[in-house]
Tab-separated table of C-alpha atoms in Angstrom:
chain	number	residue	atom	x	y	z
A	9	MET	CA	-0.008	-0.073	-0.018
A	10	SER	CA	2.799	2.469	0.832
A	11	ASP	CA	4.390	1.640	-2.577
A	12	LEU	CA	0.964	2.512	-4.168
A	13	LYS	CA	0.950	5.766	-2.114
A	14	SER	CA	4.373	6.794	-3.223
A	15	LYS	CA	3.553	6.067	-6.833
A	16	PHE	CA	0.491	8.238	-6.337
A	17	MET	CA	2.514	11.056	-4.828
A	18	GLU	CA	4.842	10.881	-7.797
A	19	VAL	CA	1.956	11.396	-10.218
A	20	TYR	CA	0.968	14.395	-8.050
A	21	SER	CA	4.485	15.980	-8.611
A	22	LYS	CA	4.190	15.423	-12.418
A	23	LEU	CA	0.688	16.935	-12.699
A	24	LYS	CA	1.686	19.801	-10.470
A	25	SER	CA	4.803	20.501	-12.658
A	26	GLU	CA	2.595	20.387	-15.934
A	27	LEU	CA	0.149	22.899	-14.379
A	28	LEU	CA	2.911	25.114	-13.291
A	29	ASN	CA	4.161	25.093	-16.873
A	30	ASP	CA	0.682	25.330	-18.597
A	31	PRO	CA	1.122	27.010	-21.949
A	32	ALA	CA	-2.318	28.668	-21.826
A	33	PHE	CA	-0.785	31.057	-19.253
A	34	GLU	CA	2.426	32.946	-19.028
A	35	PHE	CA	3.673	32.333	-15.534
A	36	THR	CA	5.998	34.777	-13.684
A	37	ASP	CA	8.186	33.456	-10.959
A	38	ASP	CA	5.734	34.909	-8.491
A	39	SER	CA	2.628	33.404	-9.972
A	40	ARG	CA	4.361	30.042	-10.243
A	41	GLN	CA	5.591	30.176	-6.756
A	42	TRP	CA	2.151	31.127	-5.440
A	43	VAL	CA	0.326	28.302	-7.379
A	44	SER	CA	2.877	25.881	-6.069
A	45	GLN	CA	2.528	26.680	-2.433
A	46	MET	CA	-1.240	26.847	-2.945
A	47	LEU	CA	-1.309	23.284	-4.373
A	48	ASP	CA	0.906	21.795	-1.698
A	49	TYR	CA	-0.991	23.388	1.127
A	50	ASN	CA	-4.376	22.277	-0.161
A	51	VAL	CA	-4.352	19.243	-2.432
A	52	PRO	CA	-2.299	16.447	-1.000
A	53	GLY	CA	-2.692	16.996	2.741
A	54	GLY	CA	-5.664	14.656	3.479
A	55	LYS	CA	-5.968	10.936	3.723
A	56	LEU	CA	-6.290	10.687	-0.014
A	57	ASN	CA	-8.715	7.907	0.254
A	58	ARG	CA	-10.844	9.194	-2.591
A	59	GLY	CA	-8.078	9.351	-4.997
A	60	LEU	CA	-6.396	5.979	-4.172
A	61	SER	CA	-9.755	4.119	-4.348
A	62	VAL	CA	-9.849	4.899	-8.009
A	63	ILE	CA	-6.798	2.773	-8.547
A	64	ASP	CA	-8.135	0.013	-6.128
A	65	SER	CA	-11.446	0.058	-7.901
A	66	TYR	CA	-10.042	-0.119	-11.395
A	67	GLN	CA	-7.753	-3.172	-10.387
A	68	ILE	CA	-10.535	-5.010	-8.744
A	69	LEU	CA	-12.645	-4.513	-11.953
A	70	LYS	CA	-9.820	-5.857	-14.033
A	71	GLY	CA	-10.043	-8.963	-11.883
A	72	GLY	CA	-7.110	-8.131	-9.699
A	73	LYS	CA	-4.584	-8.189	-12.493
A	74	GLU	CA	-1.282	-6.174	-12.257
A	75	LEU	CA	-1.842	-2.828	-13.701
A	76	THR	CA	0.423	-1.555	-16.354
A	77	GLU	CA	2.458	1.656	-15.866
A	78	GLU	CA	-0.042	3.479	-18.124
A	79	GLU	CA	-3.080	2.250	-16.204
A	80	ILE	CA	-1.361	3.155	-12.885
A	81	PHE	CA	-0.560	6.599	-14.185
A	82	LEU	CA	-4.186	7.150	-15.621
A	83	THR	CA	-6.031	5.892	-12.629
A	84	SER	CA	-3.818	8.026	-10.352
A	85	ALA	CA	-4.449	11.126	-12.515
A	86	LEU	CA	-8.145	10.546	-12.129
A	87	GLY	CA	-7.839	10.079	-8.340
A	88	TRP	CA	-5.988	13.302	-8.351
A	89	CYS	CA	-8.610	15.110	-10.055
A	90	ILE	CA	-10.940	13.953	-7.280
A	91	GLU	CA	-8.444	15.194	-4.797
A	92	TRP	CA	-8.258	18.647	-6.644
A	93	LEU	CA	-12.024	18.754	-6.651
A	94	GLN	CA	-12.062	18.119	-2.840
A	95	ALA	CA	-9.484	20.785	-2.316
A	96	TYR	CA	-11.554	23.323	-4.334
A	97	PHE	CA	-14.594	22.606	-2.220
A	98	LEU	CA	-12.715	22.783	1.063
A	99	VAL	CA	-10.994	26.034	0.244
A	100	LEU	CA	-14.318	27.706	-0.496
A	101	ASP	CA	-16.264	25.938	2.260
A	102	ASP	CA	-13.837	27.088	4.970
A	103	ILE	CA	-14.393	30.696	3.798
A	104	MET	CA	-18.187	30.187	3.837
A	105	ASP	CA	-18.190	28.518	7.239
A	106	ASN	CA	-15.597	30.995	8.542
A	107	SER	CA	-13.525	27.948	9.728
A	108	VAL	CA	-10.254	28.107	11.735
A	109	THR	CA	-8.556	24.845	10.980
A	110	ARG	CA	-8.493	22.118	8.226
A	111	ARG	CA	-6.549	19.028	8.486
A	112	GLY	CA	-4.513	20.196	11.541
A	113	GLN	CA	-3.459	23.580	10.051
A	114	PRO	CA	-4.983	26.894	9.555
A	115	CYS	CA	-7.542	27.156	6.720
A	116	TRP	CA	-5.916	28.530	3.634
A	117	PHE	CA	-7.901	31.784	3.835
A	118	ARG	CA	-6.321	32.330	7.329
A	119	VAL	CA	-2.818	31.971	6.198
A	120	PRO	CA	-1.015	35.475	6.211
A	121	LYS	CA	-1.208	37.249	2.875
A	122	VAL	CA	-3.886	34.889	1.489
A	123	GLY	CA	-7.047	36.117	2.898
A	124	LEU	CA	-9.813	36.223	0.225
A	125	ILE	CA	-7.292	35.565	-2.615
A	126	ALA	CA	-8.301	32.043	-1.440
A	127	ALA	CA	-11.608	32.603	-3.337
A	128	ASN	CA	-9.788	32.836	-6.515
A	129	ASP	CA	-7.542	30.025	-5.525
A	130	GLY	CA	-10.518	27.732	-5.282
A	131	ILE	CA	-11.613	28.838	-8.936
A	132	LEU	CA	-8.132	27.895	-10.095
A	133	LEU	CA	-8.262	24.373	-8.417
A	134	ARG	CA	-11.493	23.879	-10.088
A	135	ASN	CA	-10.008	24.856	-13.493
A	136	HIS	CA	-6.945	22.618	-13.232
A	137	ILE	CA	-9.244	19.492	-13.447
A	138	PRO	CA	-10.346	19.915	-17.048
A	139	ARG	CA	-6.689	20.872	-17.843
A	140	ILE	CA	-5.370	17.481	-16.336
A	141	LEU	CA	-8.209	15.638	-18.142
A	142	LYS	CA	-7.499	17.406	-21.404
A	143	LYS	CA	-3.726	16.713	-21.217
A	144	HIS	CA	-4.026	12.997	-20.379
A	145	PHE	CA	-7.391	11.687	-21.633
A	146	LYS	CA	-8.256	13.772	-24.756
A	147	GLY	CA	-7.416	10.877	-27.047
A	148	LYS	CA	-9.495	8.321	-25.087
A	149	SER	CA	-12.906	7.072	-26.261
A	150	TYR	CA	-14.316	7.998	-22.741
A	151	TYR	CA	-12.910	11.518	-22.518
A	152	VAL	CA	-16.329	13.275	-22.880
A	153	ASP	CA	-17.876	10.817	-20.434
A	154	LEU	CA	-15.278	11.890	-17.772
A	155	LEU	CA	-15.894	15.633	-18.336
A	156	ASP	CA	-19.600	14.953	-18.047
A	157	LEU	CA	-19.160	12.998	-14.887
A	158	PHE	CA	-17.069	15.724	-13.125
A	159	ASN	CA	-19.417	18.356	-14.177
A	160	GLU	CA	-22.468	16.469	-12.931
A	161	VAL	CA	-20.892	15.724	-9.537
A	162	GLU	CA	-19.734	19.266	-8.970
A	163	PHE	CA	-23.152	20.483	-9.642
A	164	GLN	CA	-24.579	17.995	-7.199
A	165	THR	CA	-22.185	18.980	-4.579
A	166	ALA	CA	-22.575	22.690	-4.821
A	167	SER	CA	-26.363	22.191	-4.751
A	168	GLY	CA	-25.983	20.134	-1.507
A	169	GLN	CA	-23.778	22.849	-0.033
A	170	MET	CA	-26.509	25.343	-0.855
A	171	ILE	CA	-29.108	23.231	0.959
A	172	ASP	CA	-26.783	23.048	3.807
A	173	LEU	CA	-26.132	26.745	3.955
A	174	ILE	CA	-29.779	27.929	3.676
A	175	THR	CA	-30.844	25.703	6.518
A	176	THR	CA	-28.419	27.448	8.882
A	177	ILE	CA	-28.838	30.975	8.016
A	178	GLU	CA	-27.993	33.175	10.969
A	179	GLY	CA	-31.189	34.734	12.618
A	180	GLU	CA	-33.365	32.119	11.015
A	181	LYS	CA	-32.333	29.115	12.937
A	182	ASP	CA	-35.468	26.857	13.278
A	183	LEU	CA	-35.019	23.326	14.499
A	184	SER	CA	-38.423	22.265	13.486
A	185	LYS	CA	-37.229	22.350	9.925
A	186	TYR	CA	-34.840	19.438	10.594
A	187	SER	CA	-35.641	15.931	9.593
A	188	ILE	CA	-34.250	12.658	8.464
A	189	PRO	CA	-35.220	13.362	4.816
A	190	LEU	CA	-33.555	16.724	4.907
A	191	HIS	CA	-30.386	15.319	6.421
A	192	HIS	CA	-30.374	12.599	3.706
A	193	ARG	CA	-30.784	15.118	1.002
A	194	ILE	CA	-27.880	17.411	2.182
A	195	VAL	CA	-25.613	14.369	2.712
A	196	GLN	CA	-26.519	12.785	-0.688
A	197	TYR	CA	-25.681	15.810	-2.710
A	198	LYS	CA	-22.950	17.400	-0.497
A	199	THR	CA	-20.931	14.370	0.252
A	200	ALA	CA	-22.038	11.066	-1.117
A	201	TYR	CA	-21.719	11.851	-4.844
A	202	TYR	CA	-18.152	13.200	-4.815
A	203	SER	CA	-16.791	11.053	-2.034
A	204	PHE	CA	-18.332	7.626	-2.792
A	205	TYR	CA	-19.849	7.421	-6.312
A	206	LEU	CA	-17.238	9.486	-8.121
A	207	PRO	CA	-14.095	7.310	-7.481
A	208	VAL	CA	-15.998	4.247	-8.496
A	209	ALA	CA	-17.546	5.852	-11.494
A	210	CYS	CA	-14.260	7.016	-12.739
A	211	ALA	CA	-12.906	3.369	-12.540
A	212	LEU	CA	-16.039	2.100	-14.315
A	213	VAL	CA	-15.621	4.675	-17.170
A	214	MET	CA	-11.922	3.781	-17.568
A	215	ALA	CA	-12.838	0.209	-17.680
A	216	GLY	CA	-15.117	0.865	-20.692
A	217	GLU	CA	-18.444	0.642	-18.764
A	218	ASN	CA	-21.383	2.721	-19.539
A	219	LEU	CA	-22.513	4.470	-16.296
A	220	ASP	CA	-26.245	4.433	-17.356
A	221	ASN	CA	-26.057	0.659	-16.925
A	222	HIS	CA	-24.843	1.069	-13.315
A	223	VAL	CA	-27.649	3.068	-11.641
A	224	ASP	CA	-27.845	0.376	-8.925
A	225	VAL	CA	-24.147	0.895	-8.240
A	226	LYS	CA	-24.680	4.632	-7.802
A	227	ASN	CA	-27.549	3.966	-5.445
A	228	ILE	CA	-25.595	1.581	-3.212
A	229	LEU	CA	-22.718	4.078	-3.063
A	230	ILE	CA	-25.107	6.992	-2.107
A	231	GLU	CA	-26.409	4.817	0.607
A	232	MET	CA	-22.914	4.135	1.731
A	233	GLY	CA	-22.233	7.818	1.649
A	234	THR	CA	-25.139	8.438	3.757
A	235	TYR	CA	-23.998	5.870	6.362
A	236	PHE	CA	-20.561	7.380	6.389
A	237	GLN	CA	-21.846	10.775	7.159
A	238	VAL	CA	-24.060	9.494	9.978
A	239	GLN	CA	-20.776	7.909	11.470
A	240	ASP	CA	-19.260	11.346	10.993
A	241	ASP	CA	-22.040	13.117	12.837
A	242	TYR	CA	-21.857	10.513	15.578
A	243	LEU	CA	-18.181	10.854	15.961
A	244	ASP	CA	-18.415	14.832	15.984
A	245	CYS	CA	-20.244	14.372	19.287
A	246	PHE	CA	-18.963	10.933	20.763
A	247	GLY	CA	-15.472	10.521	19.104
A	248	HIS	CA	-12.411	11.392	20.863
A	249	PRO	CA	-10.632	14.606	19.353
A	250	ASP	CA	-7.264	12.934	19.538
A	251	VAL	CA	-8.564	10.129	17.383
A	252	ILE	CA	-10.724	11.946	14.945
A	253	GLY	CA	-8.194	14.841	14.405
A	254	LYS	CA	-10.640	17.668	15.141
A	255	ILE	CA	-12.752	19.172	17.902
A	256	GLY	CA	-16.405	18.517	16.898
A	257	THR	CA	-18.622	21.642	16.603
A	258	ASP	CA	-21.760	20.326	15.043
A	259	ILE	CA	-23.852	21.499	18.113
A	260	GLU	CA	-22.493	24.926	18.383
A	261	ASP	CA	-22.790	25.368	14.549
A	262	PHE	CA	-26.639	24.408	14.476
A	263	LYS	CA	-25.710	21.625	11.866
A	264	CYS	CA	-28.483	19.474	10.686
A	265	SER	CA	-26.791	16.382	12.166
A	266	TRP	CA	-28.196	12.852	12.297
A	267	LEU	CA	-28.036	13.143	16.130
A	268	VAL	CA	-30.140	16.258	16.586
A	269	VAL	CA	-32.682	14.884	13.964
A	270	LYS	CA	-32.879	11.472	15.794
A	271	ALA	CA	-33.118	13.211	19.122
A	272	LEU	CA	-36.068	15.336	17.738
A	273	GLU	CA	-37.883	12.122	16.751
A	274	ILE	CA	-37.599	10.394	20.006
A	275	ALA	CA	-37.715	13.287	22.601
A	276	THR	CA	-40.534	14.099	24.914
A	277	ASP	CA	-41.908	17.747	24.659
A	278	GLU	CA	-39.880	18.678	27.560
A	279	GLN	CA	-36.688	17.411	26.113
A	280	LYS	CA	-37.483	18.957	22.775
A	281	LYS	CA	-37.842	22.421	24.584
A	282	LEU	CA	-34.386	21.938	26.047
A	283	LEU	CA	-33.064	21.209	22.531
A	284	PHE	CA	-34.818	24.193	20.991
A	285	GLU	CA	-33.273	26.305	23.683
A	286	HIS	CA	-29.693	25.094	23.679
A	287	TYR	CA	-28.919	23.800	20.171
A	288	GLY	CA	-26.799	26.090	18.095
A	289	LYS	CA	-25.376	28.096	21.050
A	290	ALA	CA	-21.624	28.451	21.425
A	291	ASP	CA	-21.485	28.550	25.031
A	292	GLU	CA	-20.115	25.506	26.887
A	293	ALA	CA	-23.081	25.124	29.159
A	294	SER	CA	-25.475	24.763	26.344
A	295	VAL	CA	-23.288	22.329	24.552
A	296	LYS	CA	-23.105	20.222	27.692
A	297	LYS	CA	-26.793	20.303	28.152
A	298	VAL	CA	-27.296	19.032	24.460
A	299	LYS	CA	-24.703	16.281	24.936
A	300	GLU	CA	-26.344	15.256	28.282
A	301	LEU	CA	-29.642	14.940	26.509
A	302	TYR	CA	-28.080	12.833	23.795
A	303	LYS	CA	-26.843	10.454	26.520
A	304	ALA	CA	-30.238	10.328	28.117
A	305	LEU	CA	-31.937	9.469	24.890
A	306	ASP	CA	-29.330	6.704	24.487
A	307	LEU	CA	-28.313	7.867	21.042
A	308	GLU	CA	-25.151	5.740	21.326
A	309	GLY	CA	-27.417	2.817	21.477
A	310	VAL	CA	-29.633	4.144	18.593
A	311	PHE	CA	-26.608	4.635	16.416
A	312	ALA	CA	-25.203	1.182	17.097
A	313	ASP	CA	-28.676	-0.281	15.909
A	314	TYR	CA	-28.526	2.045	12.895
A	315	GLU	CA	-24.857	0.884	12.103
A	316	SER	CA	-25.740	-2.763	12.158
A	317	THR	CA	-28.962	-2.394	10.173
A	318	SER	CA	-27.375	-0.235	7.484
A	319	TYR	CA	-24.454	-2.684	7.294
A	320	GLN	CA	-26.721	-5.568	6.660
A	321	LYS	CA	-28.895	-3.727	4.138
A	322	LEU	CA	-25.842	-2.619	2.220
A	323	ASN	CA	-24.334	-6.097	2.235
A	324	LYS	CA	-27.633	-7.380	0.837
A	325	SER	CA	-27.927	-4.909	-1.975
A	326	ILE	CA	-24.159	-5.609	-2.804
A	327	GLU	CA	-24.797	-9.225	-3.137
A	328	ALA	CA	-27.703	-8.805	-5.300
A	329	HIS	CA	-25.401	-7.273	-8.151
A	330	PRO	CA	-24.781	-9.670	-10.918
A	331	LYS	CA	-21.230	-8.863	-11.514
A	332	LYS	CA	-18.647	-10.375	-9.149
A	333	GLU	CA	-16.030	-7.682	-9.697
A	334	VAL	CA	-18.545	-4.907	-9.057
A	335	GLN	CA	-19.516	-6.645	-5.939
A	336	ALA	CA	-15.945	-6.842	-4.888
A	337	VAL	CA	-15.387	-3.045	-5.407
A	338	LEU	CA	-18.408	-2.187	-3.372
A	339	LYS	CA	-17.344	-4.633	-0.586
A	340	SER	CA	-13.956	-3.161	-0.405
A	341	PHE	CA	-15.540	0.323	0.064
A	342	LEU	CA	-17.818	-0.888	2.780
A	343	ALA	CA	-14.980	-2.798	4.664
A	344	LYS	CA	-13.217	0.480	4.810
A	345	ILE	CA	-15.905	2.367	6.626
A	346	TYR	CA	-17.617	-0.308	8.776
A	347	LYS	CA	-17.177	0.602	12.507
A	348	ARG	CA	-14.581	3.165	11.781
A	349	GLN	CA	-13.268	5.274	14.642
A	350	LYS	CA	-12.166	8.382	12.615
């Protein structure tokens, strides 16, 4: 795996160097240095799961056969396009949410001298994707399918972000709007499409498959993405900051979290009143009251039930798929996230 990761990082360096010498723009030393620093700060810093899973998925679809150098390069390049997409979303997301840290360092817009230049950097990151695709995939029969796929997923993610933002408008905080269907909708569009469906869709397209024939695969991956986000919501409150790498702030941020939606479903009128009063307030006492209520409602137990039911349901859907290789791809995805702690 570490060997694969180092090969993956080599492809990053190659793509970065191509972008820093892109003939469509006359770079000065200053602009080249800016883009170089901006990329290193924002693109390769995460766990790289999305990008690496393009390579894994493609190899499984090929029956586990050893990949050629070209296949490793192309699947890596597609993996990096997803990481670039993620970086673009996060840079802009952090500005919108006025966040402080990301991946254990200050958000890009909080770096001295960057500020709101970060908004344009986000646009640059977004524009790097079609440039990478054009350079390395233009001659391929599936080139247009890739462009189409990235455009669709980007639109879905931006729309999911919009639903998320308009439900938490300052001064219009209304818990009664929060429900399981709303939570699922936000998650499906904001996270599941680009984090779960996109890596597998890239591998399928490269393997010569028509995505229209794989709507069932898309549905399973969207379900998986929803399950992943519910875990995330749970860990935000009950996970240990040292393990998950961040301090959860969903309660303070008035997030449409699975926990609050579940709490609203099962709480008594008295408990609901407490939630309405304290949810979304940044003071410690309010956060503590909400967490105590979550404990009283045994949301840990409710989550454990949800986790095992979801896992069984997903396994059943996967096993119903006619293609063994596709089943294997989906199972490997599920194995990575089942009962995760971070």
